[in-house]
Short mmCIF file of C-alpha atoms and ligand atoms in Angstrom, two decimals:
data_model
loop_
_atom_site.label_atom_id
_atom_site.label_comp_id
_atom_site.label_asym_id
_atom_site.label_seq_id
_atom_site.Cartn_x
_atom_site.Cartn_y
_atom_site.Cartn_z
CA UNK A 1 19.13 -12.63 -18.88
CA UNK A 2 15.82 -13.37 -19.51
CA UNK A 3 13.72 -12.20 -16.03
CA UNK A 4 10.33 -12.84 -15.34
CA UNK A 5 8.49 -10.16 -12.81
CA UNK A 6 5.48 -11.49 -11.43
CA UNK A 7 2.54 -8.26 -10.66
CA UNK A 8 0.94 -6.25 -11.69
CA UNK A 9 1.60 -2.52 -10.34
CA UNK A 10 3.40 -0.12 -9.45
CA UNK A 11 6.42 -1.86 -7.70
CA UNK A 12 6.88 -3.95 -9.86
CA UNK A 13 7.00 -1.17 -13.06
CA UNK A 14 9.36 0.46 -11.26
CA UNK A 15 11.13 -3.30 -11.06
CA UNK A 16 11.74 -3.80 -14.04
CA UNK A 17 11.99 0.03 -15.25
CA UNK A 18 14.51 -1.08 -12.54
CA UNK A 19 16.02 -3.93 -14.32
CA UNK A 20 15.82 -2.37 -17.82
CA UNK A 21 18.46 -0.62 -16.78
CA UNK A 22 21.36 -3.63 -15.81
CA UNK A 23 22.81 -4.83 -19.01
CA UNK A 24 23.24 -8.87 -18.04
CA UNK A 25 18.78 -8.61 -18.34
CA UNK A 26 18.55 -9.47 -22.37
CA UNK A 27 14.71 -10.05 -22.30
CA UNK A 28 12.44 -8.88 -19.60
CA UNK A 29 8.10 -10.28 -19.22
CA UNK A 30 5.88 -9.80 -16.78
CA UNK A 31 2.50 -11.78 -15.71
CA UNK A 32 0.39 -10.68 -15.94
CA UNK A 33 1.51 -6.61 -16.18
CA UNK A 34 -0.33 -3.40 -16.73
CA UNK A 35 -0.50 -0.63 -19.74
CA UNK A 36 2.31 1.30 -18.69
CA UNK A 37 5.16 -2.69 -18.08
CA UNK A 38 4.17 -2.94 -22.03
CA UNK A 39 6.15 -0.35 -22.89
CA UNK A 40 8.49 -1.54 -21.86
CA UNK A 41 8.13 -5.42 -21.34
CA UNK A 42 6.70 -8.83 -22.94
CA UNK A 43 3.36 -8.91 -20.61
CA UNK A 44 1.98 -12.71 -20.06
CA UNK A 45 -1.33 -13.24 -19.50
CA UNK A 46 -0.66 -16.13 -15.84
CA UNK A 47 -2.05 -16.50 -12.77
CA UNK A 48 0.54 -15.31 -10.57
CA UNK A 49 -0.83 -17.70 -8.48
CA UNK A 50 -0.76 -20.78 -9.84
CA UNK A 51 3.53 -22.29 -8.69
CA UNK A 52 2.33 -25.37 -11.41
CA UNK A 53 2.39 -22.74 -14.71
CA UNK A 54 4.46 -20.33 -14.16
CA UNK A 55 7.11 -23.24 -13.39
CA UNK A 56 6.03 -24.68 -16.43
CA UNK A 57 6.74 -21.62 -18.56
CA UNK A 58 9.99 -21.09 -17.02
CA UNK A 59 11.40 -24.28 -18.21
CA UNK A 60 10.06 -23.74 -21.86
CA UNK A 61 10.99 -19.97 -21.74
CA UNK A 62 13.87 -20.51 -21.07
CA UNK A 63 13.78 -17.76 -17.50
CA UNK A 64 16.71 -17.04 -15.72
CA UNK A 65 15.06 -15.44 -13.12
CA UNK A 66 12.23 -14.61 -11.53
CA UNK A 67 11.25 -12.28 -9.11
CA UNK A 68 8.20 -12.62 -7.70
CA UNK A 69 6.55 -8.74 -6.82
CA UNK A 70 3.52 -9.74 -4.48
CA UNK A 71 3.03 -11.68 -0.62
CA UNK A 72 0.05 -13.29 -1.76
CA UNK A 73 2.12 -15.78 -4.55
CA UNK A 74 4.46 -15.58 -2.04
CA UNK A 75 1.95 -17.23 1.07
CA UNK A 76 0.51 -19.91 -1.05
CA UNK A 77 4.49 -21.18 -2.14
CA UNK A 78 4.63 -20.11 -5.59
CA UNK A 79 8.88 -19.10 -4.95
CA UNK A 80 9.00 -23.21 -3.63
CA UNK A 81 7.13 -24.72 -6.68
CA UNK A 82 9.66 -22.84 -9.01
CA UNK A 83 12.70 -23.11 -6.54
CA UNK A 84 11.61 -26.59 -6.35
CA UNK A 85 11.76 -26.30 -10.68
CA UNK A 86 15.40 -25.29 -10.64
CA UNK A 87 14.43 -21.78 -11.92
CA UNK A 88 16.91 -19.05 -9.86
CA UNK A 89 14.16 -17.21 -7.98
CA UNK A 90 13.57 -14.09 -5.97
CA UNK A 91 11.81 -14.02 -3.55
CA UNK A 92 10.70 -16.43 0.36
CA UNK A 93 9.08 -19.68 0.59
CA UNK A 94 5.81 -20.07 1.97
CA UNK A 95 7.25 -21.02 5.55
CA UNK A 96 9.76 -17.59 5.08
CA UNK A 97 6.40 -15.76 3.85
CA UNK A 98 4.69 -16.18 7.55
CA UNK A 99 6.04 -13.71 8.43
CA UNK A 100 3.90 -11.38 6.71
CA UNK A 101 1.01 -13.87 6.45
CA UNK A 102 0.52 -14.41 9.46
CA UNK A 103 0.65 -11.58 12.71
CA UNK A 104 1.39 -14.21 14.86
CA UNK A 105 3.48 -16.05 13.94
CA UNK A 106 5.81 -12.53 13.93
CA UNK A 107 4.93 -11.94 17.29
CA UNK A 108 6.29 -15.15 18.29
CA UNK A 109 9.46 -14.77 16.25
CA UNK A 110 10.77 -11.40 18.03
CA UNK A 111 9.37 -13.75 21.12
CA UNK A 112 12.30 -16.08 20.29
CA UNK A 113 14.97 -13.12 19.70
CA UNK A 114 13.94 -10.47 21.56
CA UNK A 115 13.30 -8.04 19.19
CA UNK A 116 11.12 -4.57 20.93
CA UNK A 117 7.40 -4.65 19.60
CA UNK A 118 4.24 -3.88 20.88
CA UNK A 119 3.03 -5.97 23.88
CA UNK A 120 0.26 -8.58 22.62
CA UNK A 121 -2.41 -11.28 23.32
CA UNK A 122 -3.94 -13.58 21.39
CA UNK A 123 -7.20 -14.42 20.70
CA UNK A 124 -9.20 -17.42 18.87
CA UNK A 125 -12.44 -16.53 20.66
CA UNK A 126 -14.10 -13.29 21.81
CA UNK A 127 -14.84 -13.43 25.19
CA UNK A 128 -11.07 -13.39 26.30
CA UNK A 129 -10.27 -10.83 23.51
CA UNK A 130 -12.31 -8.66 24.54
CA UNK A 131 -11.83 -8.92 28.56
CA UNK A 132 -8.29 -8.76 27.83
CA UNK A 133 -9.05 -5.38 26.09
CA UNK A 134 -11.40 -4.14 29.10
CA UNK A 135 -8.11 -5.09 31.39
CA UNK A 136 -5.74 -3.07 28.79
CA UNK A 137 -7.88 -0.20 27.71
CA UNK A 138 -7.48 2.03 24.48
CA UNK A 139 -5.82 3.03 22.95
CA UNK A 140 -4.77 -0.85 21.33
CA UNK A 141 -4.20 -1.90 18.05
CA UNK A 142 -6.66 -5.13 16.76
CA UNK A 143 -5.91 -7.47 14.41
CA UNK A 144 -6.65 -9.95 11.95
CA UNK A 145 -3.96 -12.61 12.42
CA UNK A 146 -3.78 -13.20 8.67
CA UNK A 147 -4.13 -12.03 4.96
CA UNK A 148 -6.44 -9.29 5.52
CA UNK A 149 -5.14 -7.19 1.83
CA UNK A 150 -3.52 -4.59 4.81
CA UNK A 151 -7.40 -3.86 5.69
CA UNK A 152 -6.78 -6.00 9.02
CA UNK A 153 -5.55 -4.23 11.38
CA UNK A 154 -7.95 -1.99 13.73
CA UNK A 155 -6.04 1.14 15.96
CA UNK A 156 -8.75 1.88 18.80
CA UNK A 157 -9.00 4.78 20.36
CA UNK A 158 -11.72 3.58 22.50
CA UNK A 159 -12.91 0.51 23.80
CA UNK A 160 -16.02 1.32 21.88
CA UNK A 161 -13.91 0.94 19.19
CA UNK A 162 -11.20 -2.16 20.00
CA UNK A 163 -14.83 -4.32 21.45
CA UNK A 164 -16.92 -3.73 18.72
CA UNK A 165 -12.80 -4.43 16.38
CA UNK A 166 -13.31 -8.55 18.14
CA UNK A 167 -16.49 -9.53 16.88
CA UNK A 168 -16.28 -7.51 13.60
CA UNK A 169 -13.49 -9.95 12.99
CA UNK A 170 -15.39 -13.04 14.95
CA UNK A 171 -17.54 -12.31 12.19
CA UNK A 172 -16.43 -13.07 9.70
CA UNK A 173 -16.02 -10.30 8.53
CA UNK A 174 -12.33 -10.96 7.10
CA UNK A 175 -12.53 -14.18 5.83
CA UNK A 176 -10.32 -16.88 7.51
CA UNK A 177 -8.06 -13.96 8.49
CA UNK A 178 -9.87 -12.85 11.40
CA UNK A 179 -10.40 -16.21 12.60
CA UNK A 180 -7.18 -14.99 14.77
CA UNK A 181 -7.19 -12.02 16.64
CA UNK A 182 -3.69 -10.38 17.84
CA UNK A 183 -4.28 -7.53 20.31
CA UNK A 184 -1.73 -5.26 20.21
CA UNK A 185 0.36 -2.05 22.89
CA UNK A 186 -0.47 1.34 20.30
CA UNK A 187 2.73 2.31 20.45
CA UNK A 188 3.31 5.68 19.88
CA UNK A 189 6.44 7.90 17.75
CA UNK A 190 6.82 8.54 14.07
CA UNK A 191 6.71 5.34 11.28
CA UNK A 192 9.04 4.51 8.68
CA UNK A 193 9.66 1.55 6.74
CA UNK A 194 13.26 -0.18 6.12
CA UNK A 195 13.81 -2.51 3.44
CA UNK A 196 16.23 -4.86 3.77
CA UNK A 197 17.73 -7.75 1.03
CA UNK A 198 18.60 -11.54 3.59
CA UNK A 199 19.88 -14.18 1.71
CA UNK A 200 18.78 -16.58 4.40
CA UNK A 201 22.55 -15.47 6.42
CA UNK A 202 23.48 -11.92 5.29
CA UNK A 203 21.72 -8.88 5.80
CA UNK A 204 21.91 -5.97 3.24
CA UNK A 205 20.40 -3.16 4.09
CA UNK A 206 18.65 -1.33 0.50
CA UNK A 207 17.11 2.37 2.01
CA UNK A 208 14.45 3.39 3.84
CA UNK A 209 10.42 4.89 3.12
CA UNK A 210 8.44 6.41 4.70
CA UNK A 211 4.08 6.08 2.70
CA UNK A 212 1.29 8.49 3.39
CA UNK A 213 -1.09 5.53 4.07
CA UNK A 214 -4.10 8.01 5.10
CA UNK A 215 -6.39 8.80 1.57
CA UNK A 216 -6.64 12.92 2.93
CA UNK A 217 -3.67 15.33 3.52
CA UNK A 218 -2.45 16.30 6.75
CA UNK A 219 -2.99 11.70 7.01
CA UNK A 220 -6.10 12.60 7.66
CA UNK A 221 -9.32 9.19 6.55
CA UNK A 222 -9.76 6.02 6.10
CA UNK A 223 -6.41 3.49 5.20
CA UNK A 224 -4.62 2.59 0.87
CA UNK A 225 -2.53 0.78 0.44
CA UNK A 226 -0.58 3.97 0.06
CA UNK A 227 -0.63 7.97 -1.29
CA UNK A 228 2.71 8.05 -2.17
CA UNK A 229 5.71 8.22 -0.23
CA UNK A 230 9.58 9.02 -0.34
CA UNK A 231 13.12 7.83 0.40
CA UNK A 232 14.94 8.35 2.44
CA UNK A 233 13.37 8.57 5.27
CA UNK A 234 14.39 11.81 8.24
CA UNK A 235 14.15 10.32 10.98
CA UNK A 236 15.92 6.57 10.54
CA UNK A 237 19.43 7.45 10.75
CA UNK A 238 22.60 5.89 10.89
CA UNK A 239 21.77 5.68 14.65
CA UNK A 240 18.52 4.14 14.09
CA UNK A 241 19.69 1.77 11.42
CA UNK A 242 21.97 0.12 12.86
CA UNK A 243 19.86 -0.23 15.82
CA UNK A 244 17.57 -2.61 13.75
CA UNK A 245 19.30 -3.91 12.23
CA UNK A 246 21.47 -5.25 15.26
CA UNK A 247 18.44 -5.65 17.63
CA UNK A 248 15.64 -6.26 15.48
CA UNK A 249 16.48 -7.35 11.30
CA UNK A 250 19.32 -9.56 12.16
CA UNK A 251 18.14 -11.44 15.79
CA UNK A 252 14.69 -12.60 13.28
CA UNK A 253 17.17 -13.81 9.91
CA UNK A 254 18.93 -15.73 12.74
CA UNK A 255 15.97 -17.25 13.78
CA UNK A 256 14.20 -17.89 10.69
CA UNK A 257 17.57 -19.76 9.20
CA UNK A 258 17.70 -21.72 13.20
CA UNK A 259 14.30 -23.37 12.52
CA UNK A 260 15.66 -24.61 9.27
CA UNK A 261 12.86 -22.29 7.80
CA UNK A 262 15.77 -19.49 6.83
CA UNK A 263 13.91 -16.27 5.35
CA UNK A 264 15.52 -14.78 1.09
CA UNK A 265 14.49 -12.09 -0.32
CA UNK A 266 13.41 -8.11 0.49
CA UNK A 267 12.38 -7.98 4.49
CA UNK A 268 9.47 -4.75 4.70
CA UNK A 269 10.22 -3.98 8.25
CA UNK A 270 7.65 -1.73 8.84
CA UNK A 271 8.41 0.33 12.51
CA UNK A 272 8.08 2.84 15.07
CA UNK A 273 10.31 4.82 16.48
CA UNK A 274 10.96 6.94 19.53
CA UNK A 275 13.22 8.94 21.17
CA UNK A 276 15.84 6.95 19.05
CA UNK A 277 14.39 3.35 19.49
CA UNK A 278 13.45 0.94 17.13
CA UNK A 279 9.72 -0.94 17.99
CA UNK A 280 8.42 -3.25 15.39
CA UNK A 281 4.81 -2.24 14.36
CA UNK A 282 5.39 -5.34 11.35
CA UNK A 283 6.89 -7.34 8.81
CA UNK A 284 6.46 -7.70 4.85
CA UNK A 285 7.70 -10.03 2.99
CA UNK A 286 8.35 -8.40 -0.35
CA UNK A 287 9.05 -4.67 -1.34
CA UNK A 288 6.26 -1.30 -0.16
CA UNK A 289 4.55 0.15 -2.55
CA UNK A 290 4.48 2.91 -3.05
CA UNK A 291 7.71 2.36 -1.16
CA UNK A 292 9.60 0.26 -4.19
CA UNK A 293 8.99 3.15 -7.12
CA UNK A 294 11.17 5.91 -4.89
CA UNK A 295 13.54 2.82 -3.78
CA UNK A 296 14.06 1.73 -7.43
CA UNK A 297 14.27 5.34 -9.18
CA UNK A 298 17.18 5.46 -6.56
CA UNK A 299 19.10 1.66 -6.63
CA UNK A 300 18.40 1.53 -11.10
CA UNK A 301 20.15 -1.06 -12.13
CA UNK A 302 21.56 -2.16 -9.08
CA UNK A 303 18.55 -3.87 -7.60
CA UNK A 304 18.94 -6.10 -9.97
CA UNK A 305 22.66 -7.01 -8.74
CA UNK A 306 21.60 -7.27 -5.61
CA UNK A 307 18.14 -8.92 -6.14
CA UNK A 308 20.49 -11.51 -8.56
CA UNK A 309 22.71 -12.15 -5.75
CA UNK A 310 20.71 -12.15 -2.94
CA UNK A 311 18.83 -15.57 -4.55
CA UNK A 312 21.71 -16.54 -5.50
CA UNK A 313 23.28 -15.99 -1.22
CA UNK A 314 26.11 -14.21 -2.15
CA UNK A 315 24.74 -10.72 -0.29
CA UNK A 316 28.11 -11.88 1.71
CA UNK A 317 30.12 -10.82 -0.82
CA UNK A 318 27.67 -7.98 -2.46
CA UNK A 319 27.37 -4.16 -1.40
CA UNK A 320 25.05 -1.02 -3.31
CA UNK A 321 26.98 2.71 -3.59
CA UNK A 322 23.76 4.78 -2.37
CA UNK A 323 23.42 8.47 -4.08
CA UNK A 324 23.11 11.56 -2.02
CA UNK A 325 19.46 11.45 -3.28
CA UNK A 326 15.81 11.33 -2.91
CA UNK A 327 13.59 10.12 -4.25
CA UNK A 328 9.11 10.64 -4.17
CA UNK A 329 6.46 9.07 -5.53
CA UNK A 330 3.03 10.50 -5.73
CA UNK A 331 -0.14 8.20 -6.42
CA UNK A 332 -3.25 9.49 -8.73
CA UNK A 333 -6.10 6.94 -8.01
CA UNK A 334 -9.65 6.53 -9.06
CA UNK A 335 -12.32 9.06 -7.41
CA UNK A 336 -13.69 7.40 -4.66
CA UNK A 337 -10.36 5.12 -3.44
CA UNK A 338 -10.30 3.20 -1.11
CA UNK A 339 -14.07 2.70 -1.60
CA UNK A 340 -15.88 1.58 -4.29
CA UNK A 341 -14.50 3.63 -8.04
CA UNK A 342 -15.56 3.93 -11.46
CA UNK A 343 -13.05 1.55 -14.00
CA UNK A 344 -12.79 2.24 -17.71
CA UNK A 345 -12.65 6.07 -17.53
CA UNK A 346 -9.99 7.19 -20.08
CA UNK A 347 -6.67 9.41 -19.03
CA UNK A 348 -4.26 11.82 -20.85
CA UNK A 349 -1.41 13.29 -20.88
CA UNK A 350 0.70 10.81 -20.17
CA UNK A 351 3.27 11.64 -23.49
CA UNK A 352 3.25 14.45 -21.91
CA UNK A 353 5.69 13.94 -18.80
CA UNK A 354 9.58 13.13 -20.73
CA UNK A 355 10.56 9.34 -19.02
CA UNK A 356 14.64 10.63 -17.58
CA UNK A 357 16.25 8.20 -15.01
CA UNK A 358 15.00 10.62 -13.15
CA UNK A 359 11.23 11.27 -13.68
CA UNK A 360 9.20 8.10 -14.73
CA UNK A 361 5.12 7.72 -14.42
CA UNK A 362 5.00 4.09 -13.15
CA UNK A 363 1.30 2.62 -14.03
CA UNK A 364 -0.73 0.12 -11.20
CA UNK A 365 -4.06 -0.04 -12.37
CA UNK A 366 -5.05 1.12 -16.18
CA UNK A 367 -5.28 -0.58 -19.58
CA UNK A 368 -4.57 -0.03 -22.61
CA UNK A 369 -7.21 -0.56 -25.14
CA UNK A 370 -6.54 0.71 -28.64
CA UNK A 371 -4.54 3.96 -28.92
CA UNK A 372 -6.60 4.41 -25.32
CA UNK A 373 -4.85 4.09 -21.53
CA UNK A 374 -7.78 3.13 -19.16
CA UNK A 375 -7.48 3.64 -15.72
CA UNK A 376 -8.72 -0.10 -13.77
CA UNK A 377 -7.58 -0.21 -10.86
CA UNK A 378 -8.03 1.98 -7.01
CA UNK A 379 -4.86 3.53 -7.37
CA UNK A 380 -4.09 3.82 -11.04
CA UNK A 381 -0.79 6.14 -11.32
CA UNK A 382 2.65 6.72 -9.47
CA UNK A 383 4.89 9.90 -10.45
CA UNK A 384 7.90 8.87 -9.25
CA UNK A 385 10.58 11.29 -9.21
CA UNK A 386 14.43 12.26 -8.00
CA UNK A 387 16.12 14.79 -6.87
CA UNK A 388 19.75 15.80 -4.83
CA UNK A 389 16.91 17.50 -1.97
CA UNK A 390 13.23 16.25 -1.23
CA UNK A 391 12.09 19.38 -2.50
CA UNK A 392 13.31 19.14 -6.05
CA UNK A 393 11.93 15.27 -6.00
CA UNK A 394 8.97 16.84 -5.00
CA UNK A 395 8.23 19.84 -6.88
CA UNK A 396 9.73 18.03 -10.32
CA UNK A 397 6.81 14.74 -9.04
CA UNK A 398 4.32 16.90 -9.20
CA UNK A 399 5.60 19.14 -12.58
CA UNK A 400 4.95 15.91 -13.72
CA UNK A 401 1.50 15.14 -12.03
CA UNK A 402 -0.25 18.28 -13.35
CA UNK A 403 0.92 16.27 -16.69
CA UNK A 404 -1.39 14.31 -16.06
CA UNK A 405 -5.32 14.86 -17.65
CA UNK A 406 -7.05 12.36 -15.52
CA UNK A 407 -10.88 14.13 -14.82
CA UNK A 408 -11.51 11.01 -12.66
CA UNK A 409 -8.95 10.63 -10.63
CA UNK A 410 -7.12 12.46 -7.02
CA UNK A 411 -3.89 12.30 -6.00
CA UNK A 412 -3.20 13.80 -1.96
CA UNK A 413 -1.00 16.99 -2.61
CA UNK A 414 0.78 17.24 -0.06
CA UNK A 415 3.08 13.84 0.07
CA UNK A 416 6.57 14.15 2.19
CA UNK A 417 4.90 16.79 4.61
CA UNK A 418 6.25 15.66 7.39
CA UNK A 419 10.27 15.67 5.85
CA UNK A 420 9.60 19.08 4.49
P1 AMP B 501 0.59 -3.09 9.71
O1 AMP B 501 -1.18 -3.67 8.66
O2 AMP B 501 0.85 -4.37 10.94
O3 AMP B 501 1.83 -2.27 9.76
O4 AMP B 501 -0.45 -2.23 10.57
C1 AMP B 501 -0.74 -1.32 9.19
C2 AMP B 501 -0.62 0.75 10.44
O5 AMP B 501 -1.62 0.14 12.09
C3 AMP B 501 0.49 -0.17 10.75
O6 AMP B 501 1.14 0.43 9.53
C4 AMP B 501 0.31 1.44 11.80
O7 AMP B 501 -0.22 2.52 11.52
C5 AMP B 501 -0.76 0.49 12.45
N1 AMP B 501 -0.24 -0.25 13.41
C6 AMP B 501 -0.22 -1.24 13.69
N2 AMP B 501 0.46 -1.60 15.11
C7 AMP B 501 0.79 -0.49 15.82
C8 AMP B 501 0.77 -0.31 17.49
N3 AMP B 501 0.95 -1.31 18.22
N4 AMP B 501 0.84 0.43 17.49
C9 AMP B 501 0.90 1.56 16.55
N5 AMP B 501 0.18 1.49 15.57
C10 AMP B 501 0.21 0.72 14.85
N1 LIG B 502 2.70 0.87 0.87
C1 LIG B 502 2.07 -0.28 2.41
C2 LIG B 502 2.71 -2.43 1.37
O1 LIG B 502 2.55 -2.09 0.54
O2 LIG B 502 2.52 -2.42 2.10
#
């Protein structure tokens, strides 16, 4: 098959790495890709938000299957454009991508199918929102309704903070995303991510993971896109997984189908678990980054088979073979991230990490210039390893991190601490 992956992050590098292990893949192209992806696949410079241009490219180049990595093109309807052009595509329609693109849409779906989640209110003006906050009290969670690149959530520990967040959102500091605000009950517990494939009808669990969102050790400091992850998540016991499928995931998939907007792709189920009871924090309609890196390392070649089955509506005939293993990924980011950081510094020592099926450095914000690999993003590398135990995976990943010579980068030294 001739396969195209859309995106340029560590997630997409990991997808490319797994897809290439499958003999069904004859040719792999990535758009736009990064320096790491260019080492294993052909990269073409295309605007991944332009569904018409990508469809034209696929027809011209006889692409058999497209995997859409990030949420933005999905929310913009790129998967719809591709399917209209007759291109087999992994990823939800614009209508189904609402599960990530609108927090209030997801709340409405949860209400319709009785899925356990935080109590909430939705507001389009500041005064009623503030009155609701005063009535409910803190801690409380204020969320921009729309897509805000992971920055639209304020977990307010006191009322003042929550009220300030309302002003901030209605002042337009979150753009269109903040035109409506969802205010939620603060949920206590342990967070975990659960990844399931849905072909619109059948649900196939793909794995669990936990990421570290905060920039600093001990889970402190500002939120980031994720500084590291590990899979599986110990809190996701078989009982919690089954409860999540029965009470949250399958009802959601059924409700989406009932509305005529079936969900096809990977559903990233963000959960809060307390006393063995899962509650939904949020849905994303794509793989997590860096969670995906750990899932791909554990799944290898099977990843392509299940994504294909998902796109073709064959999940009822599909199984995954899970090894009893663990994977862990350490993000190396540019100094200053998630604030401002320099671009264009050189990364050395990448050759010192010998790539195997259990150890790989997935690139995110990198660019190749001649024989130099340059850092051009906030999150730059994902050093990912697999082992029989989480401790082994962790030691292997950090062993490789130490071989990378990039003085302008930093990483957290405690990825996995909660599980270890
Ligand atoms: P979200 O983008 O909705 O995942 O929110 C980002 C982060 O905010 C989550 O990963 C949680 O750590 C936290 N969060 C979101 N909603 C809640 C909630 N209702 N209660 C407690 N924490 C929350
Ligand atoms: N690592 C969290 C996310 O991808 O949204």
